Each structure stands twice: as C-alpha cells, then as structure tokens.
Amino acid sequence: MARYILKRLLMMIITIWIIVTLTFVLMKAVPGSPFNEERTTNETVQANLEAHYNLDEPYIVQYLLYLKSIVTFDFGPSIKQPTETVNDLLGRGFPISFELGIVTIIVAVISGIILGILAALRHNGIIDYVAMSFAVLGISIPNFVLATLLIQKLAVDWGLFPPATWSSPAHMVLPVIALATGPMAIIARLTRSTMLEVLTQDYIKMARAKGLSPWKIVFKHALKNALMPVVTIMGTLLAGILTGTFVIEKIFAIPGMGRYFVESINQRDYPVIMGTTVFYSAFLIFMLFLVDIAYGILDPRIKIHKKGGGE
Amino acid sequence: MKLASEGKANHSPSSTEVQDDWFKWKEKDLGAAESVARPSLSYWQDAWKRLMKNKLAMAGLIFLFLLTVMAIIGPMLSPYKVDGNDLPNQFLPPSGDHWFGTDSLGRDVFTRTWYGARISLFVGLMAALIDFFVGVVYGGISGYKGGRTDNIMMRIVEVLYGLPYLLVVILLLVVLGPSLTTIIVALTVTGWVGMARIVRGQVLQIKNYEFVLASKSFGTKTKRIIRKNLLPNTMGPIIVQMTLTVPSAIFAEAFLSFLGLGIQSPFASWGVMANDALGAILSGYWWTLFFPAFFISFTMFAFNVLGDGLQDALDPKLRK
C-alpha cells in the first residue's frame, strides 16, 4: 500500500510540475507585455514596472522565481487590479466556489445513486425507463442552458427561488440543480449498469435464498461493490463540476473563484490566469490523488494483487 | 373420478397395436444437415441489424442525418445573412418572415441556428477524427510493442490524463487567441489520450490470439499485422469512443463560446447564441435561447443514444 501511495504521490508532483511549466511557457508565448496596451507609458515607467514584476530578468531566472513563488504559495499581484493579489482573490472567491462544489457533489452523488438503484431494481420497468430517459437528458443538456431555463422558469416566471447572487440557502438551490444534473445523470447510469451486473452474482442469490429483504440485499450486500466504478469516475466528475462553476457563477452572479477566473481571462490579466489555473489544477490533481488512494483502500483486489505478485 | 376417466380416454387410442408401416427408413440428407439455416452475416451486417432494432438509436441517427442536411442547405433557405444586423427589427417573435424570430441585433435566428449547426458538427467531427488518428497510432504502437516502450508511453498518457482537460484548453485559447482552428487544436491536444488508452487495451488483448500468431508465422510484416489483423478487431470500441467524443467536443465548443473564448460574434455558434440570449431571455424573448438550446441539447442527446446503441450493437458478446 505504501508503495502504491508513494507512486501516486510522485505522479501527482510530476503532473503539477508539468502544468506549472506549461502555464509559464504559454504565458511567455503571448505576444506583447502586459504593459504596452492602451496607455502609452513612458520608457522609464515601463522599465520600472518590468523590473518590479521581474520581467527584465532572463526567462530561466523568471521561471525559477515562478517555481519558488508557487512552492511558497504566493501567486503575486493582479496586474489589472494592482491593490489586490491573486491570493486575495483566491481567499475571497475559493470558499464560495468550494461551498457550491461540495453541495453539488453531495446532491449529485446521493440522488444519482438512489436513481440508479431504483432503475436497477425495476429493470425494464416504468421507473427504469423514466429514470434513464431523465439521465440521458441530464447528460445532453449543457449546464449553462439548464441554468438559464431554471432562472427563467423557477425564478422569474414562478418566483420560487431567487434568480442570482449567493447569500442564503435558497440562493443555492438553482445553481446546485444546474450544476448537479449532469454528474447525477452520469452516476445514475453507472450505478444502474454495475448494480444490474452485481445483482446476478452468486452471493446475491445466496442472500436472496436466505430470505433477506430486497432493501437489505441492496444496501448490505450489493451497493458496496456496485459503487466501485462510481469512485473511479469521481475524478472526472470533480473536474466537470469545477469547470462547470465557471459558467454557473457567471450566470448566477456568484462572487466565487470561477467568476474571477472568467473575468481575468476576458481582461487578459495574466498573473490571475496563471495563478488560478495552477491553483485549480493542483487542487484537482490532488483530488484525483485522493480518489486513487480511496480506490486502493476500498478495493481489496488491489491489495491482494500487491501482496501476491508485487508490482 | 373425473381425472381418472379422462386419463383412460386418452390412453385408449394408443392402446391399438403398433404397425410396421408407421415407421420407414429415411436416407440421411447430407445437404440439409450441412445447410445454414440463417443467412451468413458479417460482423458489420449483424451490428447494423441490431442497431436497426434499437429505436432510440435510430431516431438519433435520423435526427443527425436531418441536422447535417439542414446545416448544409439551411442557410440557403433563408434570404438573411448570418451577420445581417437589422436593428429596427430586433426581437421579432417567430413568424412567416423570420421562422425562428430575430435576436438583439435583428439577426435572423433561423439562419444563425444552421450556421451554428455547421460549426458544432464540424468541431465535433474534426475532434473525433484527429483523436482517432493520433489515438490509434499511439495506442497501437504502445499496445503492440509492449514492454519498455509501452511502459514509457503509458506513463506519458497517465500524466496527460491527469491534466484538467478544459483548463488546458482555456489556457491554450487565451494564448493562441479564439478561432475555430484554435478550438479544434486545443480540444485535441489532450483529447486523444482516451482513444489511445482504449486502442492500447484492445491491441494488448488481441495480439496474443492465435490468428495473429498464425499471421506472424507466415512472416507478415508488423505494419500489416497492425493494419489487417489488429485494427479491424478493435474497431467496435473505437467507433463507440468516437461517437462519444463528438458530443463532448460539441459541448466544449459551446461552453468555450459561451465564456467568450470560442467563436466570436457576429459568427454564429450555438454557444455564442446562448450567450447573446442570456440578457434577452429575462425580457421574455424566449426564442433567442430556445432554438440554439434545443438543437445543442438534441444533438448531444442524439450522439449519446447513438453511442449507447452502437456500444450494444458492436459488442460481439451480445450477438445472438
């Protein structure tokens, strides 16, 4: 197990290093410096500005400085809003985005699993049919379309929920629905198909022969094994939810990290783009690492394999 | 009592004496014994037959066919241009003149919708094709060579797989500037990884089968083995993967255009149209959002059900 974790850890560090380097190279490849658009600053001012941001050093020095700043978790100032640093933006926006993300994941996982189990237990029945049509629709409708429809119907026409911003639990309902529907649909489909497979196994027949109730069979015996594939795709789902927050926060005017990110892209605020991308990537890669570890712990076959034949 | 009497009645006819002429010697008909009852079907004919039985997948296929036709001829059916601003006529509801209404700049939504269809289908197909070529070559080599080569190639894939896809795409778009080509490049830079993994897994499995060994023992060259023996047998999962790449590429394009990173107004893509409609929908101009939203959702729906259908149809294990 320790070797497995160590290998994953190394992999994670390499991946983060690649994304950091990629970000640096791409930002240096952008034509022009951040200071020579619109306002014409005079030469001394420009030189001073460049010295201030270390832009006059050779690339290799800049790269090392950049690596150092990443390791010390200091992403530097925002160029467009000089009074703020990228850390300020992250500190302000990330908790909100994190809250949105966590609630979304919880909603998506719970409702997806329940929907999948119901569909599997009533295989080829009405519930199965309805749940799966719902799931395919959920996968097909882009979250930004769903978000706009929800605002139009539930918020504007019927006035059930507030249409925008982020201040009370009621404000969370629409963004979370818009963001959770896609992942929920994916989880529901996956749970259904693995559940159907697991339900044909001998140990389920055994449990049935012992006279256990269907619900006990599902929750005590089948669910644990049916959920393994769900754990494996958690990484992909997390990535989807994270990028989904960009549009959702834009549509619902939620002051989270995603909105700052989109704004920084539109304003070409490179330090913010770099900082946010690196932060998001590192966060996501770390989550993938945790998912991998969880998978290693949950699936006994991996441990047996390791004990038996090693790598 | 009743049962017993019935039993008796049933038995009585058979109690007559068995006569020899009831039986006769029949020649063994070799032709009939060897004949194949059902017409012989190739893998693809069989898969197609099974796909035809899947109504939802067929509906998806028909929808996509119609969409392709409309993407080609749709803009020619209307007298309006895709970027034809006509400010006095903004936000006209759907009518005989403007079948899908007009948007905030008086542009014809009907024309723009079919232009959007062109963009979406083009991006989807190009992404799928490029992923296919890169993925098949990379995965094929990795799976066939095996050993050290495979190990190194798969480590690279693993690292690329760990990179957050849309973030890399956004980063590339910021640097390269938004355009159709950039979107396709950005989507395929890391997109081929999934395909490579699938091809490699398949090749790894199939290369140990006897018919490949037989082919090798005839002295067939590696290139030919990969092309003639391995690839045709991996086609099923590859096609399914391609069908599922298309909707994710279409979604990515719409998503990026919606964020303002993709196709730029006045050119039309469904994402751009949805973004433009964002303000208008609250004032009740539902058609500005409805048509792009409807078509993007249905296109993705169609590709998804088609992909599901193909997955079932192309799986030899499900063959009856």
mmCIF file of N, CA and C in Angstrom, chain B residues 29-89:
data_model
loop_
_atom_site.group_PDB
_atom_site.id
_atom_site.type_symbol
_atom_site.label_atom_id
_atom_site.label_comp_id
_atom_site.label_asym_id
_atom_site.label_seq_id
_atom_site.Cartn_x
_atom_site.Cartn_y
_atom_site.Cartn_z
ATOM 1 N N ASP B 29 -29.938 -36.973 -45.123
ATOM 2 C CA ASP B 29 -29.811 -35.896 -46.124
ATOM 3 C C ASP B 29 -28.616 -35.027 -45.772
ATOM 4 N N LEU B 30 -27.489 -35.303 -46.408
ATOM 5 C CA LEU B 30 -26.254 -34.581 -46.046
ATOM 6 C C LEU B 30 -26.369 -33.078 -46.328
ATOM 7 N N GLY B 31 -26.989 -32.776 -47.442
ATOM 8 C CA GLY B 31 -27.123 -31.362 -47.823
ATOM 9 C C GLY B 31 -27.875 -30.579 -46.770
ATOM 10 N N ALA B 32 -28.981 -31.141 -46.297
ATOM 11 C CA ALA B 32 -29.815 -30.429 -45.331
ATOM 12 C C ALA B 32 -29.097 -30.292 -43.998
ATOM 13 N N ALA B 33 -28.340 -31.345 -43.643
ATOM 14 C CA ALA B 33 -27.659 -31.305 -42.355
ATOM 15 C C ALA B 33 -26.579 -30.228 -42.321
ATOM 16 N N GLU B 34 -25.975 -30.028 -43.458
ATOM 17 C CA GLU B 34 -24.871 -29.062 -43.500
ATOM 18 C C GLU B 34 -25.334 -27.644 -43.813
ATOM 19 N N SER B 35 -26.565 -27.518 -44.293
ATOM 20 C CA SER B 35 -27.002 -26.190 -44.735
ATOM 21 C C SER B 35 -27.136 -25.253 -43.541
ATOM 22 N N VAL B 36 -26.912 -23.959 -43.772
ATOM 23 C CA VAL B 36 -27.002 -22.960 -42.722
ATOM 24 C C VAL B 36 -28.393 -22.355 -42.756
ATOM 25 N N ALA B 37 -29.060 -22.433 -41.636
ATOM 26 C CA ALA B 37 -30.465 -22.021 -41.616
ATOM 27 C C ALA B 37 -30.622 -20.520 -41.844
ATOM 28 N N ARG B 38 -29.783 -19.735 -41.167
ATOM 29 C CA ARG B 38 -29.911 -18.284 -41.320
ATOM 30 C C ARG B 38 -28.850 -17.767 -42.274
ATOM 31 N N PRO B 39 -29.133 -16.694 -42.999
ATOM 32 C CA PRO B 39 -28.113 -16.159 -43.899
ATOM 33 C C PRO B 39 -26.870 -15.781 -43.124
ATOM 34 N N SER B 40 -25.703 -16.023 -43.708
ATOM 35 C CA SER B 40 -24.469 -15.701 -43.023
ATOM 36 C C SER B 40 -24.273 -14.187 -43.016
ATOM 37 N N LEU B 41 -23.999 -13.648 -41.824
ATOM 38 C CA LEU B 41 -23.862 -12.200 -41.699
ATOM 39 C C LEU B 41 -22.439 -11.861 -41.292
ATOM 40 N N SER B 42 -21.893 -10.846 -41.899
ATOM 41 C CA SER B 42 -20.599 -10.381 -41.437
ATOM 42 C C SER B 42 -20.821 -9.633 -40.124
ATOM 43 N N TYR B 43 -19.719 -9.346 -39.442
ATOM 44 C CA TYR B 43 -19.795 -8.618 -38.168
ATOM 45 C C TYR B 43 -20.591 -7.332 -38.324
ATOM 46 N N TRP B 44 -20.294 -6.604 -39.421
ATOM 47 C CA TRP B 44 -20.920 -5.292 -39.584
ATOM 48 C C TRP B 44 -22.385 -5.393 -39.929
ATOM 49 N N GLN B 45 -22.731 -6.414 -40.760
ATOM 50 C CA GLN B 45 -24.151 -6.600 -41.093
ATOM 51 C C GLN B 45 -24.938 -6.922 -39.835
ATOM 52 N N ASP B 46 -24.350 -7.785 -39.016
ATOM 53 C CA ASP B 46 -25.009 -8.183 -37.781
ATOM 54 C C ASP B 46 -25.194 -6.977 -36.857
ATOM 55 N N ALA B 47 -24.119 -6.181 -36.726
ATOM 56 C CA ALA B 47 -24.179 -4.998 -35.857
ATOM 57 C C ALA B 47 -25.248 -4.041 -36.375
ATOM 58 N N TRP B 48 -25.285 -3.840 -37.688
ATOM 59 C CA TRP B 48 -26.255 -2.919 -38.277
ATOM 60 C C TRP B 48 -27.675 -3.411 -38.018
ATOM 61 N N LYS B 49 -27.873 -4.735 -38.151
ATOM 62 C CA LYS B 49 -29.210 -5.284 -37.898
ATOM 63 C C LYS B 49 -29.646 -5.003 -36.468
ATOM 64 N N ARG B 50 -28.682 -5.178 -35.555
ATOM 65 C CA ARG B 50 -29.051 -4.965 -34.155
ATOM 66 C C ARG B 50 -29.265 -3.493 -33.841
ATOM 67 N N LEU B 51 -28.485 -2.645 -34.536
ATOM 68 C CA LEU B 51 -28.672 -1.205 -34.327
ATOM 69 C C LEU B 51 -30.046 -0.785 -34.828
ATOM 70 N N MET B 52 -30.475 -1.384 -35.954
ATOM 71 C CA MET B 52 -31.779 -1.030 -36.522
ATOM 72 C C MET B 52 -32.914 -1.331 -35.546
ATOM 73 N N LYS B 53 -32.701 -2.348 -34.710
ATOM 74 C CA LYS B 53 -33.753 -2.725 -33.757
ATOM 75 C C LYS B 53 -33.854 -1.731 -32.609
ATOM 76 N N ASN B 54 -32.779 -0.983 -32.368
ATOM 77 C CA ASN B 54 -32.773 -0.014 -31.271
ATOM 78 C C ASN B 54 -33.410 1.291 -31.752
ATOM 79 N N LYS B 55 -34.672 1.467 -31.353
ATOM 80 C CA LYS B 55 -35.441 2.592 -31.905
ATOM 81 C C LYS B 55 -34.845 3.939 -31.549
ATOM 82 N N LEU B 56 -34.396 4.062 -30.278
ATOM 83 C CA LEU B 56 -33.874 5.348 -29.821
ATOM 84 C C LEU B 56 -32.618 5.725 -30.609
ATOM 85 N N ALA B 57 -31.740 4.723 -30.806
ATOM 86 C CA ALA B 57 -30.503 4.988 -31.545
ATOM 87 C C ALA B 57 -30.814 5.363 -32.984
ATOM 88 N N MET B 58 -31.796 4.684 -33.579
ATOM 89 C CA MET B 58 -32.156 5.005 -34.958
ATOM 90 C C MET B 58 -32.735 6.408 -35.044
ATOM 91 N N ALA B 59 -33.559 6.765 -34.044
ATOM 92 C CA ALA B 59 -34.106 8.128 -34.022
ATOM 93 C C ALA B 59 -32.969 9.136 -33.964
ATOM 94 N N GLY B 60 -31.955 8.825 -33.150
ATOM 95 C CA GLY B 60 -30.790 9.699 -33.055
ATOM 96 C C GLY B 60 -30.087 9.824 -34.390
ATOM 97 N N LEU B 61 -29.928 8.685 -35.068
ATOM 98 C CA LEU B 61 -29.245 8.674 -36.359
ATOM 99 C C LEU B 61 -30.014 9.521 -37.379
ATOM 100 N N ILE B 62 -31.336 9.356 -37.387
ATOM 101 C CA ILE B 62 -32.162 10.114 -38.339
ATOM 102 C C ILE B 62 -32.081 11.609 -38.028
ATOM 103 N N PHE B 63 -32.163 11.935 -36.734
ATOM 104 C CA PHE B 63 -32.052 13.345 -36.336
ATOM 105 C C PHE B 63 -30.727 13.922 -36.830
ATOM 106 N N LEU B 64 -29.643 13.167 -36.632
ATOM 107 C CA LEU B 64 -28.330 13.681 -37.030
ATOM 108 C C LEU B 64 -28.230 13.831 -38.541
ATOM 109 N N PHE B 65 -28.852 12.901 -39.264
ATOM 110 C CA PHE B 65 -28.864 12.997 -40.726
ATOM 111 C C PHE B 65 -29.588 14.279 -41.154
ATOM 112 N N LEU B 66 -30.782 14.505 -40.588
ATOM 113 C CA LEU B 66 -31.550 15.709 -40.935
ATOM 114 C C LEU B 66 -30.775 16.967 -40.559
ATOM 115 N N LEU B 67 -30.139 16.915 -39.389
ATOM 116 C CA LEU B 67 -29.379 18.080 -38.935
ATOM 117 C C LEU B 67 -28.243 18.396 -39.909
ATOM 118 N N THR B 68 -27.563 17.336 -40.371
ATOM 119 C CA THR B 68 -26.471 17.546 -41.330
ATOM 120 C C THR B 68 -27.001 18.178 -42.615
ATOM 121 N N VAL B 69 -28.133 17.641 -43.094
ATOM 122 C CA VAL B 69 -28.732 18.203 -44.318
ATOM 123 C C VAL B 69 -29.061 19.673 -44.106
ATOM 124 N N MET B 70 -29.680 19.985 -42.955
ATOM 125 C CA MET B 70 -30.080 21.370 -42.705
ATOM 126 C C MET B 70 -28.862 22.267 -42.510
ATOM 127 N N ALA B 71 -27.800 21.706 -41.913
ATOM 128 C CA ALA B 71 -26.589 22.511 -41.733
ATOM 129 C C ALA B 71 -26.027 22.919 -43.087
ATOM 130 N N ILE B 72 -26.199 22.028 -44.079
ATOM 131 C CA ILE B 72 -25.682 22.345 -45.415
ATOM 132 C C ILE B 72 -26.613 23.299 -46.157
ATOM 133 N N ILE B 73 -27.912 22.953 -46.195
ATOM 134 C CA ILE B 73 -28.807 23.770 -47.035
ATOM 135 C C ILE B 73 -29.571 24.836 -46.249
ATOM 136 N N GLY B 74 -29.626 24.704 -44.906
ATOM 137 C CA GLY B 74 -30.426 25.618 -44.088
ATOM 138 C C GLY B 74 -30.187 27.099 -44.382
ATOM 139 N N PRO B 75 -28.905 27.541 -44.311
ATOM 140 C CA PRO B 75 -28.646 28.968 -44.538
ATOM 141 C C PRO B 75 -29.068 29.438 -45.935
ATOM 142 N N MET B 76 -29.116 28.513 -46.904
ATOM 143 C CA MET B 76 -29.521 28.918 -48.259
ATOM 144 C C MET B 76 -31.022 29.103 -48.354
ATOM 145 N N LEU B 77 -31.758 28.512 -47.412
ATOM 146 C CA LEU B 77 -33.216 28.592 -47.486
ATOM 147 C C LEU B 77 -33.736 29.950 -47.063
ATOM 148 N N SER B 78 -32.897 30.719 -46.359
ATOM 149 C CA SER B 78 -33.403 31.991 -45.877
ATOM 150 C C SER B 78 -32.671 33.127 -46.578
ATOM 151 N N PRO B 79 -33.372 34.230 -46.797
ATOM 152 C CA PRO B 79 -32.758 35.361 -47.505
ATOM 153 C C PRO B 79 -31.816 36.167 -46.610
ATOM 154 N N TYR B 80 -31.724 35.839 -45.319
ATOM 155 C CA TYR B 80 -30.949 36.670 -44.399
ATOM 156 C C TYR B 80 -29.530 36.140 -44.257
ATOM 157 N N LYS B 81 -28.624 37.065 -43.923
ATOM 158 C CA LYS B 81 -27.227 36.676 -43.716
ATOM 159 C C LYS B 81 -26.981 36.402 -42.242
ATOM 160 N N VAL B 82 -25.931 35.623 -41.972
ATOM 161 C CA VAL B 82 -25.654 35.228 -40.589
ATOM 162 C C VAL B 82 -25.304 36.444 -39.734
ATOM 163 N N ASP B 83 -24.623 37.447 -40.338
ATOM 164 C CA ASP B 83 -24.267 38.636 -39.562
ATOM 165 C C ASP B 83 -25.062 39.846 -40.056
ATOM 166 N N GLY B 84 -26.235 39.576 -40.628
ATOM 167 C CA GLY B 84 -27.044 40.674 -41.177
ATOM 168 C C GLY B 84 -27.788 41.436 -40.089
ATOM 169 N N ASN B 85 -27.118 42.469 -39.524
ATOM 170 C CA ASN B 85 -27.779 43.273 -38.490
ATOM 171 C C ASN B 85 -28.946 44.043 -39.102
ATOM 172 N N ASP B 86 -30.021 44.137 -38.326
ATOM 173 C CA ASP B 86 -31.196 44.845 -38.805
ATOM 174 C C ASP B 86 -31.885 45.411 -37.570
ATOM 175 N N LEU B 87 -31.264 46.497 -37.017
ATOM 176 C CA LEU B 87 -31.669 46.955 -35.691
ATOM 177 C C LEU B 87 -33.155 47.282 -35.535
ATOM 178 N N PRO B 88 -33.819 47.897 -36.530
ATOM 179 C CA PRO B 88 -35.250 48.185 -36.318
ATOM 180 C C PRO B 88 -36.066 46.924 -36.063
ATOM 181 N N ASN B 89 -35.581 45.799 -36.571
ATOM 182 C CA ASN B 89 -36.360 44.568 -36.432
ATOM 183 C C ASN B 89 -35.820 43.667 -35.329
#
